[in-house]
Amino acid sequence: MTDLSIGALLYEGKAKRVYATDRSDVVAVEYKDDATAFNALKKAQLAGKGALNCRISALLFEQLEARGVPTHYLGVRDSLWMLVRPVRVIPLEVVVRNTAAGSLCKQMPIEPGTPLTPPLLDFYYKDDAFGDPLLSEARLERLALVTPAQLEQIRDLALRINDELRRLLAQVGLELVDFKVELGFSDDGELLLADEISPDTCRLWDRAVSDSRARILDKDRFRQDLGGVVEAYGEVLKRVQGVCPEPRLYR
Ligand code: TMP
């Protein structure tokens, strides 16, 4: 890994930067301390967030991989960098919801905290200019981003990720309320879990706490101005480390 060098900036998102490397089969992802919400209407710098999300994502990718979920993850380097396989990311935000929260409760009459059995799967069109809109089945089909067979594959993979993550996080006292994943195709056409899995992209509640604000250990602390954002992310890392001590270094 020490011989791998970082090249041109390929893409800058709200929370990460993606760089080419001198290997065509490896790209480097830098996790930033920037926090945004509501399509970047709310912004802040949260010192330490990037390193926490990089490490939490690395550990969760490794755990998912060990359970047969194909991911883009190759390893970490230093505290802010993750090395991943290049993927053609499908511009869909795939959200799995186990418990009602967030936008779901703003868009239909359902009390926050209501269990959703089976889990609810929502697709959003990932495009900031359109405000990442929720898609209907008909619009998803009309967009034709993937074939019907690929869509089935995406549904299956998202639900498998949910099953595995939910079980894993429950072991360390965390309730996986909902989460968003992004998926992509590798050069050889394999569907891979991409992007990140962190408290920026999941809702995580402390199972031992009943207070509806105190139990929040994810980006809702930032969205709702509850304070203690980085501390909450640190607590998530501590718990996740309880199941998997150190992420592998890319070599
Ligand atoms: P929502 O309730 O706001 O639709 O969010 C559902 C889940 O998706 C929640 O875990 C947060 C995550 N999420 C993202 O990762 N990125 C986003 O831009 C949004 C809106 C939600």
mmCIF file of C-alpha atoms and ligand atoms in Angstrom:
data_model
loop_
_atom_site.group_PDB
_atom_site.id
_atom_site.type_symbol
_atom_site.label_atom_id
_atom_site.label_comp_id
_atom_site.label_asym_id
_atom_site.label_seq_id
_atom_site.Cartn_x
_atom_site.Cartn_y
_atom_site.Cartn_z
ATOM 1 C CA MET A 1 0.000 0.000 0.000
ATOM 2 C CA THR A 2 2.807 2.388 0.827
ATOM 3 C CA ASP A 3 3.725 2.271 -2.880
ATOM 4 C CA LEU A 4 0.247 3.288 -4.026
ATOM 5 C CA SER A 5 0.009 6.962 -4.867
ATOM 6 C CA ILE A 6 -3.045 9.180 -4.943
ATOM 7 C CA GLY A 7 -3.817 10.825 -8.298
ATOM 8 C CA ALA A 8 -6.427 13.215 -9.657
ATOM 9 C CA LEU A 9 -9.629 14.173 -7.871
ATOM 10 C CA LEU A 10 -12.418 12.308 -9.693
ATOM 11 C CA TYR A 11 -15.444 13.450 -7.746
ATOM 12 C CA GLU A 12 -16.259 15.531 -4.688
ATOM 13 C CA GLY A 13 -19.430 14.807 -2.774
ATOM 14 C CA LYS A 14 -20.807 16.433 0.356
ATOM 15 C CA ALA A 15 -19.002 14.095 2.763
ATOM 16 C CA LYS A 16 -16.252 12.476 0.687
ATOM 17 C CA ARG A 17 -13.722 13.034 -2.088
ATOM 18 C CA VAL A 18 -12.843 10.297 -4.556
ATOM 19 C CA TYR A 19 -9.390 10.165 -6.153
ATOM 20 C CA ALA A 20 -7.772 8.062 -8.833
ATOM 21 C CA THR A 21 -4.656 6.147 -7.849
ATOM 22 C CA ASP A 22 -1.782 4.853 -9.936
ATOM 23 C CA ARG A 23 -3.634 1.533 -10.078
ATOM 24 C CA SER A 24 -6.599 1.402 -12.431
ATOM 25 C CA ASP A 25 -8.337 -1.135 -10.186
ATOM 26 C CA VAL A 26 -8.167 1.000 -7.010
ATOM 27 C CA VAL A 27 -9.685 4.382 -6.147
ATOM 28 C CA ALA A 28 -9.107 6.286 -2.920
ATOM 29 C CA VAL A 29 -11.920 7.790 -0.858
ATOM 30 C CA GLU A 30 -11.207 10.590 1.596
ATOM 31 C CA TYR A 31 -13.785 11.043 4.347
ATOM 32 C CA LYS A 32 -14.399 14.714 5.161
ATOM 33 C CA ASP A 33 -15.421 16.379 8.408
ATOM 34 C CA ASP A 34 -18.171 18.298 6.568
ATOM 35 C CA ALA A 35 -21.696 17.632 7.735
ATOM 36 C CA THR A 36 -24.688 18.654 5.651
ATOM 37 C CA ALA A 37 -28.411 18.117 5.911
ATOM 38 C CA PHE A 38 -31.538 19.078 3.985
ATOM 39 C CA ASN A 39 -29.697 19.033 0.646
ATOM 40 C CA ALA A 40 -26.851 21.082 2.121
ATOM 41 C CA LEU A 41 -29.053 23.912 3.416
ATOM 42 C CA LYS A 42 -27.568 23.150 6.832
ATOM 43 C CA LYS A 43 -23.783 22.829 6.988
ATOM 44 C CA ALA A 44 -21.069 22.444 9.605
ATOM 45 C CA GLN A 45 -17.570 21.191 10.147
ATOM 46 C CA LEU A 46 -17.471 18.465 12.778
ATOM 47 C CA ALA A 47 -13.873 17.728 13.737
ATOM 48 C CA GLY A 48 -13.301 13.993 13.885
ATOM 49 C CA LYS A 49 -16.412 12.939 11.963
ATOM 50 C CA GLY A 50 -14.510 11.910 8.829
ATOM 51 C CA ALA A 51 -12.173 9.582 10.714
ATOM 52 C CA LEU A 52 -15.056 8.037 12.675
ATOM 53 C CA ASN A 53 -17.156 7.409 9.565
ATOM 54 C CA CYS A 54 -14.180 5.968 7.688
ATOM 55 C CA ARG A 55 -13.485 3.499 10.472
ATOM 56 C CA ILE A 56 -17.119 2.581 11.156
ATOM 57 C CA SER A 57 -17.743 2.025 7.431
ATOM 58 C CA ALA A 58 -14.595 -0.096 7.118
ATOM 59 C CA LEU A 59 -15.640 -2.332 9.999
ATOM 60 C CA LEU A 60 -19.187 -2.725 8.693
ATOM 61 C CA PHE A 61 -18.023 -3.425 5.128
ATOM 62 C CA GLU A 62 -15.703 -6.125 6.474
ATOM 63 C CA GLN A 63 -18.453 -7.700 8.523
ATOM 64 C CA LEU A 64 -20.845 -7.647 5.577
ATOM 65 C CA GLU A 65 -18.215 -9.126 3.280
ATOM 66 C CA ALA A 66 -17.567 -11.907 5.760
ATOM 67 C CA ARG A 67 -21.280 -12.667 5.519
ATOM 68 C CA GLY A 68 -21.226 -12.868 1.721
ATOM 69 C CA VAL A 69 -22.259 -9.322 0.751
ATOM 70 C CA PRO A 70 -20.092 -8.116 -2.172
ATOM 71 C CA THR A 71 -18.699 -4.619 -1.486
ATOM 72 C CA HIS A 72 -16.312 -2.159 -3.131
ATOM 73 C CA TYR A 73 -14.147 -2.116 0.009
ATOM 74 C CA LEU A 74 -10.467 -3.070 -0.178
ATOM 75 C CA GLY A 75 -9.003 -1.657 3.047
ATOM 76 C CA VAL A 76 -8.134 1.522 4.926
ATOM 77 C CA ARG A 77 -5.044 3.669 4.882
ATOM 78 C CA ASP A 78 -4.412 6.169 7.685
ATOM 79 C CA SER A 79 -7.465 7.468 9.470
ATOM 80 C CA LEU A 80 -9.326 9.257 6.684
ATOM 81 C CA TRP A 81 -8.671 7.117 3.629
ATOM 82 C CA MET A 82 -10.414 4.056 2.318
ATOM 83 C CA LEU A 83 -9.283 2.179 -0.783
ATOM 84 C CA VAL A 84 -12.096 0.774 -2.870
ATOM 85 C CA ARG A 85 -12.761 -0.870 -6.223
ATOM 86 C CA PRO A 86 -13.954 1.513 -8.931
ATOM 87 C CA VAL A 87 -17.684 1.115 -9.478
ATOM 88 C CA ARG A 88 -20.268 2.696 -11.733
ATOM 89 C CA VAL A 89 -22.602 3.918 -9.011
ATOM 90 C CA ILE A 90 -26.292 3.658 -9.866
ATOM 91 C CA PRO A 91 -27.861 7.075 -9.108
ATOM 92 C CA LEU A 92 -30.350 5.620 -6.655
ATOM 93 C CA GLU A 93 -30.518 6.035 -2.902
ATOM 94 C CA VAL A 94 -31.852 2.724 -1.668
ATOM 95 C CA VAL A 95 -33.442 3.173 1.755
ATOM 96 C CA VAL A 96 -34.482 0.297 3.995
ATOM 97 C CA ARG A 97 -36.709 1.138 6.956
ATOM 98 C CA ASN A 98 -37.276 -1.167 9.948
ATOM 99 C CA THR A 99 -38.903 1.437 12.177
ATOM 100 C CA ALA A 100 -40.854 4.533 11.168
ATOM 101 C CA ALA A 101 -38.814 7.752 11.419
ATOM 102 C CA GLY A 102 -37.676 10.749 9.389
ATOM 103 C CA SER A 103 -39.292 11.558 6.064
ATOM 104 C CA LEU A 104 -41.666 8.594 6.272
ATOM 105 C CA CYS A 105 -43.451 10.198 9.235
ATOM 106 C CA LYS A 106 -43.642 13.530 7.425
ATOM 107 C CA GLN A 107 -45.172 11.976 4.330
ATOM 108 C CA MET A 108 -47.751 9.587 5.759
ATOM 109 C CA PRO A 109 -49.712 9.148 8.972
ATOM 110 C CA ILE A 110 -47.429 6.893 10.963
ATOM 111 C CA GLU A 111 -46.045 7.461 14.442
ATOM 112 C CA PRO A 112 -42.253 7.621 14.819
ATOM 113 C CA GLY A 113 -41.078 4.360 16.341
ATOM 114 C CA THR A 114 -43.736 2.172 14.702
ATOM 115 C CA PRO A 115 -42.143 -1.155 13.711
ATOM 116 C CA LEU A 116 -42.272 -1.887 9.981
ATOM 117 C CA THR A 117 -42.664 -5.577 9.275
ATOM 118 C CA PRO A 118 -41.634 -6.486 6.654
ATOM 119 C CA PRO A 119 -39.089 -3.682 6.234
ATOM 120 C CA LEU A 120 -40.072 -0.915 3.833
ATOM 121 C CA LEU A 121 -37.871 -0.351 0.791
ATOM 122 C CA ASP A 122 -37.826 3.122 -0.793
ATOM 123 C CA PHE A 123 -35.949 4.310 -3.867
ATOM 124 C CA TYR A 124 -34.886 7.932 -4.305
ATOM 125 C CA TYR A 125 -33.392 9.434 -7.455
ATOM 126 C CA LYS A 126 -29.912 10.595 -6.452
ATOM 127 C CA ASP A 127 -29.694 14.040 -7.983
ATOM 128 C CA ASP A 128 -29.195 17.151 -5.854
ATOM 129 C CA ALA A 129 -30.628 19.405 -8.577
ATOM 130 C CA PHE A 130 -33.961 17.573 -8.236
ATOM 131 C CA GLY A 131 -33.645 17.298 -4.433
ATOM 132 C CA ASP A 132 -33.261 13.481 -4.402
ATOM 133 C CA PRO A 133 -36.996 12.780 -4.966
ATOM 134 C CA LEU A 134 -38.804 9.651 -3.782
ATOM 135 C CA LEU A 135 -39.571 7.488 -6.835
ATOM 136 C CA SER A 136 -42.735 5.603 -7.630
ATOM 137 C CA GLU A 137 -42.435 2.165 -9.270
ATOM 138 C CA ALA A 138 -43.608 3.735 -12.544
ATOM 139 C CA ARG A 139 -41.006 6.520 -12.398
ATOM 140 C CA LEU A 140 -38.282 4.065 -11.495
ATOM 141 C CA GLU A 141 -39.221 2.034 -14.553
ATOM 142 C CA ARG A 142 -39.422 5.175 -16.716
ATOM 143 C CA LEU A 143 -35.950 6.303 -15.632
ATOM 144 C CA ALA A 144 -34.591 2.943 -16.848
ATOM 145 C CA LEU A 145 -31.422 3.209 -14.765
ATOM 146 C CA VAL A 146 -31.353 -0.571 -14.405
ATOM 147 C CA THR A 147 -33.078 -3.537 -15.999
ATOM 148 C CA PRO A 148 -36.008 -5.195 -14.174
ATOM 149 C CA ALA A 149 -33.714 -8.138 -13.360
ATOM 150 C CA GLN A 150 -31.080 -5.797 -11.903
ATOM 151 C CA LEU A 151 -33.770 -4.057 -9.858
ATOM 152 C CA GLU A 152 -34.705 -7.402 -8.346
ATOM 153 C CA GLN A 153 -31.029 -8.016 -7.578
ATOM 154 C CA ILE A 154 -30.812 -4.578 -5.932
ATOM 155 C CA ARG A 155 -33.897 -5.261 -3.795
ATOM 156 C CA ASP A 156 -32.529 -8.638 -2.682
ATOM 157 C CA LEU A 157 -29.108 -7.223 -1.848
ATOM 158 C CA ALA A 158 -30.548 -4.257 0.108
ATOM 159 C CA LEU A 159 -32.716 -6.596 2.186
ATOM 160 C CA ARG A 160 -29.805 -8.973 2.782
ATOM 161 C CA ILE A 161 -27.657 -6.039 3.939
ATOM 162 C CA ASN A 162 -30.496 -5.043 6.259
ATOM 163 C CA ASP A 163 -30.749 -8.530 7.773
ATOM 164 C CA GLU A 164 -27.017 -8.759 8.391
ATOM 165 C CA LEU A 165 -26.535 -5.214 9.684
ATOM 166 C CA ARG A 166 -29.558 -5.374 11.903
ATOM 167 C CA ARG A 167 -28.373 -8.583 13.541
ATOM 168 C CA LEU A 168 -24.828 -7.314 13.935
ATOM 169 C CA LEU A 169 -25.808 -3.967 15.453
ATOM 170 C CA ALA A 170 -28.353 -5.567 17.784
ATOM 171 C CA GLN A 171 -25.471 -7.533 19.318
ATOM 172 C CA VAL A 172 -23.932 -4.231 20.464
ATOM 173 C CA GLY A 173 -27.164 -2.663 21.686
ATOM 174 C CA LEU A 174 -27.951 -0.602 18.589
ATOM 175 C CA GLU A 175 -31.298 -0.542 16.832
ATOM 176 C CA LEU A 176 -31.008 -0.115 13.074
ATOM 177 C CA VAL A 177 -34.011 2.125 12.457
ATOM 178 C CA ASP A 178 -33.297 2.745 8.773
ATOM 179 C CA PHE A 179 -30.400 3.320 6.408
ATOM 180 C CA LYS A 180 -29.468 4.358 2.902
ATOM 181 C CA VAL A 181 -27.136 2.468 0.598
ATOM 182 C CA GLU A 182 -25.745 3.139 -2.832
ATOM 183 C CA LEU A 183 -24.900 0.259 -5.118
ATOM 184 C CA GLY A 184 -22.852 0.055 -8.272
ATOM 185 C CA PHE A 185 -21.511 -2.233 -10.943
ATOM 186 C CA SER A 186 -17.854 -3.203 -11.166
ATOM 187 C CA ASP A 187 -16.074 -3.355 -14.526
ATOM 188 C CA ASP A 188 -17.017 -7.014 -14.806
ATOM 189 C CA GLY A 189 -20.689 -6.282 -14.116
ATOM 190 C CA GLU A 190 -20.848 -7.449 -10.497
ATOM 191 C CA LEU A 191 -23.344 -5.602 -8.285
ATOM 192 C CA LEU A 192 -21.439 -4.202 -5.276
ATOM 193 C CA LEU A 193 -22.318 -2.288 -2.149
ATOM 194 C CA ALA A 194 -20.557 1.091 -2.540
ATOM 195 C CA ASP A 195 -20.424 4.493 -0.797
ATOM 196 C CA GLU A 196 -20.418 4.210 3.022
ATOM 197 C CA ILE A 197 -22.340 2.797 5.952
ATOM 198 C CA SER A 198 -22.028 5.136 8.900
ATOM 199 C CA PRO A 199 -24.095 7.235 11.309
ATOM 200 C CA ASP A 200 -24.351 9.740 8.417
ATOM 201 C CA THR A 201 -26.325 7.201 6.403
ATOM 202 C CA CYS A 202 -28.095 5.128 9.096
ATOM 203 C CA ARG A 203 -30.464 5.908 11.923
ATOM 204 C CA LEU A 204 -29.164 4.164 15.033
ATOM 205 C CA TRP A 205 -30.899 4.192 18.402
ATOM 206 C CA ASP A 206 -29.373 3.076 21.684
ATOM 207 C CA ARG A 207 -31.558 0.110 22.672
ATOM 208 C CA ALA A 208 -30.903 0.722 26.365
ATOM 209 C CA VAL A 209 -32.276 4.283 26.290
ATOM 210 C CA SER A 210 -35.996 5.028 25.999
ATOM 211 C CA ASP A 211 -35.897 8.816 25.722
ATOM 212 C CA SER A 212 -36.671 9.615 22.090
ATOM 213 C CA ARG A 213 -33.896 12.211 21.803
ATOM 214 C CA ALA A 214 -31.254 10.782 24.103
ATOM 215 C CA ARG A 215 -31.290 7.433 22.266
ATOM 216 C CA ILE A 216 -30.263 8.983 18.914
ATOM 217 C CA LEU A 217 -26.681 8.089 17.913
ATOM 218 C CA ASP A 218 -26.671 9.262 14.286
ATOM 219 C CA LYS A 219 -26.880 12.306 12.032
ATOM 220 C CA ASP A 220 -30.341 13.166 13.355
ATOM 221 C CA ARG A 221 -28.407 14.740 16.264
ATOM 222 C CA PHE A 222 -27.064 17.223 13.706
ATOM 223 C CA ARG A 223 -30.318 17.535 11.712
ATOM 224 C CA GLN A 224 -32.282 18.264 14.897
ATOM 225 C CA ASP A 225 -29.606 20.393 16.629
ATOM 226 C CA LEU A 226 -29.347 17.981 19.542
ATOM 227 C CA GLY A 227 -25.574 18.456 20.002
ATOM 228 C CA GLY A 228 -23.083 15.719 20.851
ATOM 229 C CA VAL A 229 -22.856 14.553 17.237
ATOM 230 C CA VAL A 230 -19.206 13.468 17.215
ATOM 231 C CA GLU A 231 -19.594 11.933 20.689
ATOM 232 C CA ALA A 232 -22.523 9.853 19.423
ATOM 233 C CA TYR A 233 -20.521 8.689 16.376
ATOM 234 C CA GLY A 234 -17.664 7.813 18.761
ATOM 235 C CA GLU A 235 -20.052 5.690 20.788
ATOM 236 C CA VAL A 236 -21.163 3.881 17.616
ATOM 237 C CA LEU A 237 -17.518 3.149 16.748
ATOM 238 C CA LYS A 238 -16.844 1.862 20.260
ATOM 239 C CA ARG A 239 -19.817 -0.494 20.036
ATOM 240 C CA VAL A 240 -18.983 -1.705 16.533
ATOM 241 C CA GLN A 241 -15.379 -2.330 17.608
ATOM 242 C CA GLY A 242 -16.862 -4.713 20.132
ATOM 243 C CA VAL A 243 -17.743 -7.018 17.229
ATOM 244 C CA CYS A 244 -14.691 -6.371 15.034
ATOM 245 C CA PRO A 245 -11.539 -4.891 16.580
ATOM 246 C CA GLU A 246 -9.410 -3.459 13.736
ATOM 247 C CA PRO A 247 -10.086 -2.851 10.051
ATOM 248 C CA ARG A 248 -7.592 -4.351 7.615
ATOM 249 C CA LEU A 249 -4.966 -2.152 6.023
ATOM 250 C CA TYR A 250 -4.881 -2.111 2.259
ATOM 251 C CA ARG A 251 -1.732 -3.829 0.990
HETATM 252 P P1 TMP B 1 -35.203 9.914 5.481
HETATM 253 O O1 TMP B 1 -36.074 9.445 6.593
HETATM 254 O O2 TMP B 1 -34.787 11.349 5.621
HETATM 255 O O3 TMP B 1 -35.802 9.612 4.141
HETATM 256 O O4 TMP B 1 -33.840 9.067 5.584
HETATM 257 C C1 TMP B 1 -33.835 7.675 5.512
HETATM 258 C C2 TMP B 1 -32.429 7.164 5.774
HETATM 259 O O5 TMP B 1 -31.551 7.536 4.734
HETATM 260 C C3 TMP B 1 -31.796 7.672 7.056
HETATM 261 O O6 TMP B 1 -31.098 6.607 7.665
HETATM 262 C C4 TMP B 1 -30.834 8.714 6.620
HETATM 263 C C5 TMP B 1 -30.439 8.274 5.237
HETATM 264 N N1 TMP B 1 -30.208 9.388 4.343
HETATM 265 C C6 TMP B 1 -28.971 9.525 3.721
HETATM 266 O O7 TMP B 1 -28.059 8.734 3.940
HETATM 267 N N2 TMP B 1 -28.801 10.573 2.861
HETATM 268 C C7 TMP B 1 -29.772 11.461 2.583
HETATM 269 O O8 TMP B 1 -29.548 12.378 1.786
HETATM 270 C C8 TMP B 1 -31.042 11.296 3.232
HETATM 271 C C9 TMP B 1 -32.154 12.269 2.958
HETATM 272 C C10 TMP B 1 -31.214 10.249 4.084
#
